[in-house]
Short mmCIF file of C-alpha atoms and ligand atoms in Angstrom, two decimals:
data_model
loop_
_atom_site.label_atom_id
_atom_site.label_comp_id
_atom_site.label_asym_id
_atom_site.label_seq_id
_atom_site.Cartn_x
_atom_site.Cartn_y
_atom_site.Cartn_z
CA UNK A 167 129.47 76.45 89.63
CA UNK A 168 130.41 73.15 90.20
CA UNK A 169 134.09 71.10 89.79
CA UNK A 170 133.64 69.60 86.21
CA UNK A 171 132.27 73.16 85.05
CA UNK A 172 136.43 73.51 85.48
CA UNK A 173 138.72 72.25 82.31
CA UNK A 174 141.72 72.63 85.00
CA UNK A 175 144.39 71.08 81.83
CA UNK A 176 143.46 73.55 79.77
CA UNK A 177 143.26 76.18 81.98
CA UNK A 178 146.07 75.08 83.86
CA UNK A 179 148.14 75.03 79.81
CA UNK A 180 146.99 78.57 79.22
CA UNK A 181 148.39 80.60 81.80
CA UNK A 182 152.12 78.80 81.36
CA UNK A 183 151.67 80.42 77.89
CA UNK A 184 151.45 83.43 79.81
CA UNK A 185 147.51 84.09 79.43
CA UNK A 186 146.97 87.13 82.69
CA UNK A 187 143.03 85.71 81.90
CA UNK A 188 143.53 82.06 82.68
CA UNK A 189 146.44 83.16 85.89
CA UNK A 190 143.37 85.54 87.41
CA UNK A 191 140.70 82.95 86.70
CA UNK A 192 143.46 80.30 88.65
CA UNK A 193 143.94 82.70 90.86
CA UNK A 194 140.12 82.59 91.08
CA UNK A 195 139.94 79.07 92.22
CA UNK A 196 142.44 79.57 94.75
CA UNK A 197 139.96 82.58 96.58
CA UNK A 198 137.44 80.26 96.49
CA UNK A 199 139.05 77.24 97.44
CA UNK A 200 137.23 75.66 94.58
CA UNK A 201 136.82 71.94 93.86
CA UNK A 202 139.11 71.66 90.98
CA UNK A 203 141.56 73.23 93.37
CA UNK A 204 143.14 69.95 94.57
CA UNK A 205 143.46 69.13 90.37
CA UNK A 206 144.18 72.94 90.20
CA UNK A 207 147.20 72.35 93.04
CA UNK A 208 147.83 68.81 91.23
CA UNK A 209 148.91 70.14 87.74
CA UNK A 210 150.93 72.96 89.67
CA UNK A 211 152.92 71.63 91.42
CA UNK A 212 155.43 69.69 89.17
CA UNK A 213 156.17 73.43 87.68
CA UNK A 214 156.57 75.36 90.48
CA UNK A 215 159.35 76.30 92.60
CA UNK A 216 161.67 78.69 90.75
CA UNK A 217 160.18 82.33 91.49
CA UNK A 218 162.02 83.91 93.89
CA UNK A 219 158.72 84.37 95.92
CA UNK A 220 160.00 88.80 97.32
CA UNK A 221 157.72 89.29 100.92
CA UNK A 222 156.22 93.48 101.62
CA UNK A 223 155.24 94.44 104.47
CA UNK A 224 154.50 97.87 106.46
CA UNK A 225 152.75 99.24 108.21
CA UNK A 226 150.24 101.39 105.47
CA UNK A 227 151.47 104.71 103.92
CA UNK A 228 155.42 103.31 104.10
CA UNK A 229 155.86 103.27 100.55
CA UNK A 230 154.40 99.33 99.88
CA UNK A 231 153.04 100.47 97.26
CA UNK A 232 155.59 102.53 95.97
CA UNK A 233 158.55 101.21 96.35
CA UNK A 234 156.79 97.93 94.50
CA UNK A 235 156.51 99.86 91.37
CA UNK A 236 160.46 100.21 91.92
CA UNK A 237 161.05 97.25 92.33
CA UNK A 238 158.67 95.87 89.33
CA UNK A 239 161.19 97.69 86.65
CA UNK A 240 163.91 96.96 88.31
CA UNK A 241 163.72 92.82 87.89
CA UNK A 242 161.52 94.27 84.10
CA UNK A 243 165.49 95.75 83.67
CA UNK A 244 166.62 92.31 84.19
CA UNK A 245 164.87 90.50 81.49
CA UNK A 246 162.79 89.22 84.86
CA UNK A 247 159.41 88.32 84.61
CA UNK A 248 157.16 90.28 87.58
CA UNK A 249 153.96 88.64 89.14
CA UNK A 250 152.62 90.68 92.17
CA UNK A 251 149.98 89.59 94.89
CA UNK A 252 148.42 92.24 97.23
CA UNK A 253 147.22 91.22 100.79
CA UNK A 254 146.12 92.97 103.06
CA UNK A 255 144.52 90.49 106.14
CA UNK A 256 143.60 93.32 108.77
CA UNK A 257 140.37 94.21 106.28
CA UNK A 258 138.03 91.89 107.08
CA UNK A 259 135.65 93.70 103.70
CA UNK A 260 138.12 93.76 101.76
CA UNK A 261 140.28 90.92 102.64
CA UNK A 262 142.85 92.42 100.10
CA UNK A 263 140.84 94.27 97.91
CA UNK A 264 141.59 97.12 97.01
CA UNK A 265 146.09 97.13 98.08
CA UNK A 266 146.57 96.48 94.40
CA UNK A 267 145.29 98.85 92.28
CA UNK A 268 146.87 101.51 94.55
CA UNK A 269 149.89 100.01 92.94
CA UNK A 270 150.75 102.73 89.77
CA UNK A 271 150.69 100.88 86.75
CA UNK A 272 150.36 103.62 83.86
CA UNK A 273 154.18 103.05 83.98
CA UNK A 274 153.34 99.22 81.52
CA UNK A 275 149.39 99.69 81.11
CA UNK A 276 150.63 96.46 78.63
CA UNK A 277 153.27 94.43 80.02
CA UNK A 278 152.87 90.02 79.63
CA UNK A 279 155.59 90.27 81.85
CA UNK A 280 154.19 92.40 84.34
CA UNK A 281 151.15 90.66 86.11
CA UNK A 282 149.54 92.80 89.47
CA UNK A 283 146.66 91.36 91.13
CA UNK A 284 145.05 91.46 94.68
CA UNK A 285 143.75 88.38 97.06
CA UNK A 286 141.06 88.24 98.87
CA UNK A 287 139.47 84.82 100.69
CA UNK A 288 135.63 83.79 100.02
CA UNK A 289 135.78 80.21 101.08
CA UNK A 290 139.45 79.61 102.58
CA UNK A 291 138.57 78.58 106.30
CA UNK A 292 142.25 78.75 107.53
CA UNK A 293 142.14 82.48 105.55
CA UNK A 294 144.36 83.84 103.82
CA UNK A 295 146.78 82.65 105.31
CA UNK A 296 145.47 79.24 103.53
CA UNK A 297 145.20 80.87 100.24
CA UNK A 298 148.92 83.21 99.49
CA UNK A 299 150.63 79.66 99.58
CA UNK A 300 148.84 78.29 96.56
CA UNK A 301 148.18 82.62 94.91
CA UNK A 302 152.01 82.09 94.89
CA UNK A 303 152.20 78.44 93.25
CA UNK A 304 150.12 80.07 90.68
CA UNK A 305 151.60 83.02 89.95
CA UNK A 306 154.94 80.37 90.02
CA UNK A 307 154.02 78.02 88.29
CA UNK A 308 152.99 80.70 85.10
CA UNK A 309 156.54 81.13 84.78
CA UNK A 310 157.28 84.46 87.40
CA UNK A 311 160.92 84.58 87.71
CA UNK A 312 160.06 86.77 90.82
CA UNK A 313 156.56 87.26 93.01
CA UNK A 314 155.66 90.31 94.85
CA UNK A 315 154.15 89.52 98.27
CA UNK A 316 152.75 92.38 99.38
CA UNK A 317 151.11 93.02 102.84
CA UNK A 318 149.51 95.65 104.63
CA UNK A 319 149.80 96.33 108.84
CA UNK A 320 152.68 94.64 111.46
CA UNK A 321 150.26 92.31 113.16
CA UNK A 322 150.68 88.79 114.28
CA UNK A 323 149.42 87.85 110.38
CA UNK A 324 151.10 90.10 108.44
CA UNK A 325 154.08 89.03 110.28
CA UNK A 326 152.71 85.21 108.83
CA UNK A 327 152.31 85.32 105.69
CA UNK A 328 155.44 87.82 105.40
CA UNK A 329 157.33 83.90 106.87
CA UNK A 330 155.87 82.86 103.76
CA UNK A 331 158.34 84.47 101.00
CA UNK A 332 161.90 83.60 100.32
CA UNK A 333 163.05 87.41 101.40
CA UNK A 334 160.98 89.22 103.21
CA UNK A 335 161.55 93.28 103.32
CA UNK A 336 160.45 95.13 105.87
CA UNK A 337 159.27 98.88 105.58
CA UNK A 338 159.36 101.45 107.68
CA UNK A 339 159.17 105.51 107.77
CA UNK A 340 160.34 108.19 109.64
CA UNK A 341 158.68 108.36 113.09
CA UNK A 342 155.95 105.94 111.89
CA UNK A 343 157.66 102.53 113.07
CA UNK A 344 160.77 102.88 115.61
CA UNK A 345 162.81 99.83 116.10
CA UNK A 346 161.05 99.50 119.53
CA UNK A 347 157.79 99.17 117.42
CA UNK A 348 159.68 96.84 115.60
CA UNK A 349 160.88 94.17 117.71
CA UNK A 350 157.17 94.49 119.74
CA UNK A 351 156.11 93.74 116.58
CA UNK A 352 157.95 90.76 116.14
CA UNK A 353 159.00 91.64 112.42
CA UNK A 354 163.08 91.89 113.54
CA UNK A 355 162.87 87.82 113.44
CA UNK A 356 161.09 87.75 110.26
CA UNK A 357 163.07 90.73 108.22
CA UNK A 358 165.31 89.85 105.93
CA UNK A 359 165.37 93.03 105.02
CA UNK A 360 164.69 96.42 106.21
CA UNK A 361 164.06 99.14 104.59
CA UNK A 362 163.60 102.24 106.25
CA UNK A 363 161.77 104.32 102.90
CA UNK A 364 160.72 108.18 102.87
CA UNK A 365 165.17 109.14 103.84
CA UNK A 366 163.53 112.72 102.59
CA UNK A 367 161.28 113.10 105.48
CA UNK A 368 163.15 114.34 109.07
CA UNK A 369 164.09 111.41 111.67
CA UNK A 370 165.26 109.06 108.85
CA UNK A 371 168.47 108.79 110.29
CA UNK A 372 167.72 108.43 113.56
CA UNK A 373 165.51 105.31 113.57
CA UNK A 374 168.12 103.78 110.36
CA UNK A 375 170.31 104.00 114.16
CA UNK A 376 167.33 102.36 115.94
CA UNK A 377 166.85 99.40 113.72
CA UNK A 378 170.35 98.55 113.11
CA UNK A 379 170.88 98.43 117.32
CA UNK A 380 167.77 96.63 117.42
CA UNK A 381 168.53 94.16 114.31
CA UNK A 382 172.32 93.64 116.55
CA UNK A 383 170.85 93.37 120.00
CA UNK A 384 168.23 89.93 118.29
CA UNK A 385 171.69 89.12 116.40
CA UNK A 386 173.63 89.13 119.47
CA UNK A 387 170.63 86.24 119.82
CA UNK A 388 170.19 83.91 117.19
CA UNK A 389 174.50 84.28 116.68
CA UNK A 390 175.74 83.30 112.67
CA UNK A 391 173.65 83.49 110.19
CA UNK A 392 172.20 86.32 108.01
CA UNK A 393 172.26 89.80 108.97
CA UNK A 394 169.43 91.97 108.35
CA UNK A 395 170.59 95.24 105.77
CA UNK A 396 168.54 98.01 107.49
CA UNK A 397 168.62 100.36 103.61
CA UNK A 398 167.54 103.61 103.66
CA UNK A 399 164.92 105.07 99.95
CA UNK A 400 163.11 107.78 99.12
CA UNK A 401 160.76 105.67 96.98
CA UNK A 402 158.37 108.55 95.51
CA UNK A 403 161.50 109.78 94.73
CA UNK A 404 163.02 106.89 93.77
CA UNK A 405 166.21 107.57 95.25
CA UNK A 406 168.12 104.60 96.80
CA UNK A 407 166.76 101.81 94.43
CA UNK A 408 169.84 100.40 93.52
CA UNK A 409 170.87 99.66 96.98
CA UNK A 410 168.04 98.32 97.73
CA UNK A 411 168.12 95.67 95.29
CA UNK A 412 171.40 94.73 95.92
CA UNK A 413 170.81 93.43 99.32
CA UNK A 414 168.03 91.39 98.41
CA UNK A 415 170.49 89.80 95.90
CA UNK A 416 172.69 89.28 98.34
CA UNK A 417 169.90 87.68 100.50
CA UNK A 418 169.08 85.45 97.30
CA UNK A 419 172.62 84.70 97.43
CA UNK A 420 172.61 84.11 101.16
CA UNK A 421 169.92 81.12 100.63
CA UNK A 422 171.56 79.18 98.06
CA UNK A 423 174.84 79.29 99.19
CA UNK A 424 173.76 78.31 102.90
CA UNK A 425 171.01 76.11 101.96
CA UNK A 426 169.30 78.33 103.83
CA UNK A 427 166.30 78.01 100.52
CA UNK A 428 165.57 74.40 101.16
CA UNK A 429 164.81 74.37 104.69
CA UNK A 430 162.35 78.02 104.83
CA UNK A 431 161.00 75.73 101.31
CA UNK A 432 160.39 72.99 103.67
CA UNK A 433 159.18 74.75 106.40
CA UNK A 434 155.99 77.00 103.72
CA UNK A 435 155.26 74.13 103.30
CA UNK A 436 154.78 71.65 106.13
CA UNK A 437 152.52 74.76 106.83
CA UNK A 438 150.82 74.11 103.80
CA UNK A 439 150.03 71.09 104.50
CA UNK A 440 148.29 71.78 108.80
CA UNK A 441 145.99 74.79 107.83
CA UNK A 442 144.85 71.67 105.02
CA UNK A 443 145.14 69.22 107.08
CA UNK A 444 142.99 71.65 109.62
CA UNK A 445 141.03 72.52 106.76
CA UNK A 446 139.43 69.95 106.46
CA UNK A 447 139.20 68.75 109.46
CA UNK A 448 137.47 71.11 110.88
CA UNK A 449 134.81 71.20 107.22
CA UNK A 450 134.56 66.82 108.94
CA UNK A 451 134.02 67.87 112.60
CA UNK A 452 131.09 71.34 111.82
CA UNK A 453 129.70 68.66 109.00
CA UNK A 454 128.85 65.89 112.12
CA UNK A 455 125.08 65.82 113.34
CA UNK A 456 122.90 64.49 115.86
CA UNK A 457 123.84 63.32 119.44
CA UNK A 458 127.93 63.35 118.05
CA UNK A 459 127.71 66.72 117.10
CA UNK A 460 129.11 69.72 118.65
CA UNK A 461 125.45 71.80 118.78
CA UNK A 462 124.03 68.10 120.89
CA UNK A 463 127.44 67.86 122.76
CA UNK A 464 128.25 71.63 124.22
CA UNK A 465 124.58 71.77 124.77
CA UNK A 466 125.47 67.69 126.96
CA UNK A 467 129.11 69.87 128.63
CA UNK A 468 127.40 72.82 130.09
CA UNK A 469 124.06 70.71 131.46
CA UNK A 470 126.75 68.75 133.22
CA UNK A 471 126.38 65.55 131.77
CA UNK A 472 129.63 64.79 129.99
CA UNK A 473 132.96 65.52 130.74
CA UNK A 474 134.74 67.97 127.78
CA UNK A 475 137.50 65.38 127.07
CA UNK A 476 135.13 62.55 126.52
CA UNK A 477 133.45 64.93 124.10
CA UNK A 478 136.67 65.66 122.03
CA UNK A 479 137.22 62.00 121.68
CA UNK A 480 133.62 61.51 120.63
CA UNK A 481 133.32 63.73 117.96
CA UNK A 482 137.15 63.31 117.07
CA UNK A 483 135.71 59.37 116.35
CA UNK A 484 134.30 60.29 113.06
CA UNK A 485 137.32 62.49 111.88
CA UNK A 486 138.43 59.94 109.39
CA UNK A 487 135.20 58.40 108.07
P1 GDP B 488 151.96 102.36 101.36
O1 GDP B 488 150.53 101.61 101.75
O2 GDP B 488 153.12 101.28 102.07
O3 GDP B 488 151.39 100.80 100.00
O4 GDP B 488 152.03 103.38 100.92
P2 GDP B 488 152.21 103.76 99.53
O5 GDP B 488 153.14 103.41 98.40
O6 GDP B 488 151.01 104.59 98.89
O7 GDP B 488 153.00 106.19 99.76
C1 GDP B 488 151.76 106.22 100.98
C2 GDP B 488 152.26 107.84 100.43
O8 GDP B 488 153.61 108.03 100.58
C3 GDP B 488 152.03 108.12 99.03
O9 GDP B 488 151.65 109.38 98.79
C4 GDP B 488 153.66 108.56 98.14
O10 GDP B 488 153.46 109.42 97.81
C5 GDP B 488 153.95 108.75 99.08
N1 GDP B 488 155.91 108.49 99.55
C6 GDP B 488 156.69 106.95 99.51
N2 GDP B 488 157.52 106.73 99.41
C7 GDP B 488 158.05 107.93 99.59
C8 GDP B 488 159.12 109.15 100.23
O11 GDP B 488 160.33 108.20 100.32
N3 GDP B 488 159.62 109.58 100.55
C9 GDP B 488 158.41 111.09 100.53
N4 GDP B 488 157.96 112.36 100.88
N5 GDP B 488 156.57 110.07 99.85
C10 GDP B 488 156.11 109.43 99.53
#
């Protein structure tokens, strides 16, 4: 389907009027890195920037989906519209297509104030870290007050995607990830709020203690600013949600009061521009053919006929054409 087949202004109007099918179509355009995306983003940007983006990350099974359902209820209780993006960078086949299906929606199957979507990527060279900010913008501009971005795992790409949020929540469960593991995975740096879920399980207290110690050690390295709270919950039993909401609200107030919200969003914007620039550059370099193309240059370098820097010069000469 070509770019001309998409009526972007109509689609954007319809998404902003709250039509779930239009929102879904826009997210699909993001996933496909569709040629119309440029026009879509230009139309969305003036309407974006209002949503509170909250990232939730943690290893499989810690209770992200269960907690997300509770957070949806809590924000709906405040009369806010909630969009959820479920992202699974660890799954190369589904590209994240399964996670969202597990968030229990039977509570409110026809609630127009909630939109849940798994995010995959078929088109972006930059993968999910390029697609996620655009998908967030779709939900933001469509008028969702809160956008929850759920990522599975605690690897580098999850940390990157969690870093897209205004507020990053890191979930752990007793016995699944103690403070040391958290530090290794780099999640101490990204967590604004830590949740030790499954507080009904043995060892929850020790995990909380462990994490608090790690957080205060990390704080000593970077003094001042925000001290990430460690909140205990039992999502299945609906225990601790108030504490979690309080911690989120406190962080939101901190973001607003200190100007950190703007700084984070500018950092996010810088990442997005860089990703798209690299994507475009790579596409152009891959398209170079003949003796200046990567294939010919590789053969020349392997045969000792050109040095690698000279090869880069030849290739990059095509970059801004
Ligand atoms: P996710 O993979 O991180 O999204 O985790 P899920 O939300 O799917 O939860 C994994 C399993 O743990 C499910 O069977 C949940 O019912 C269960 N679970 C979630 N929260 C709790 C909790 O606080 N206590 C207990 N005992 N089980 C929980």
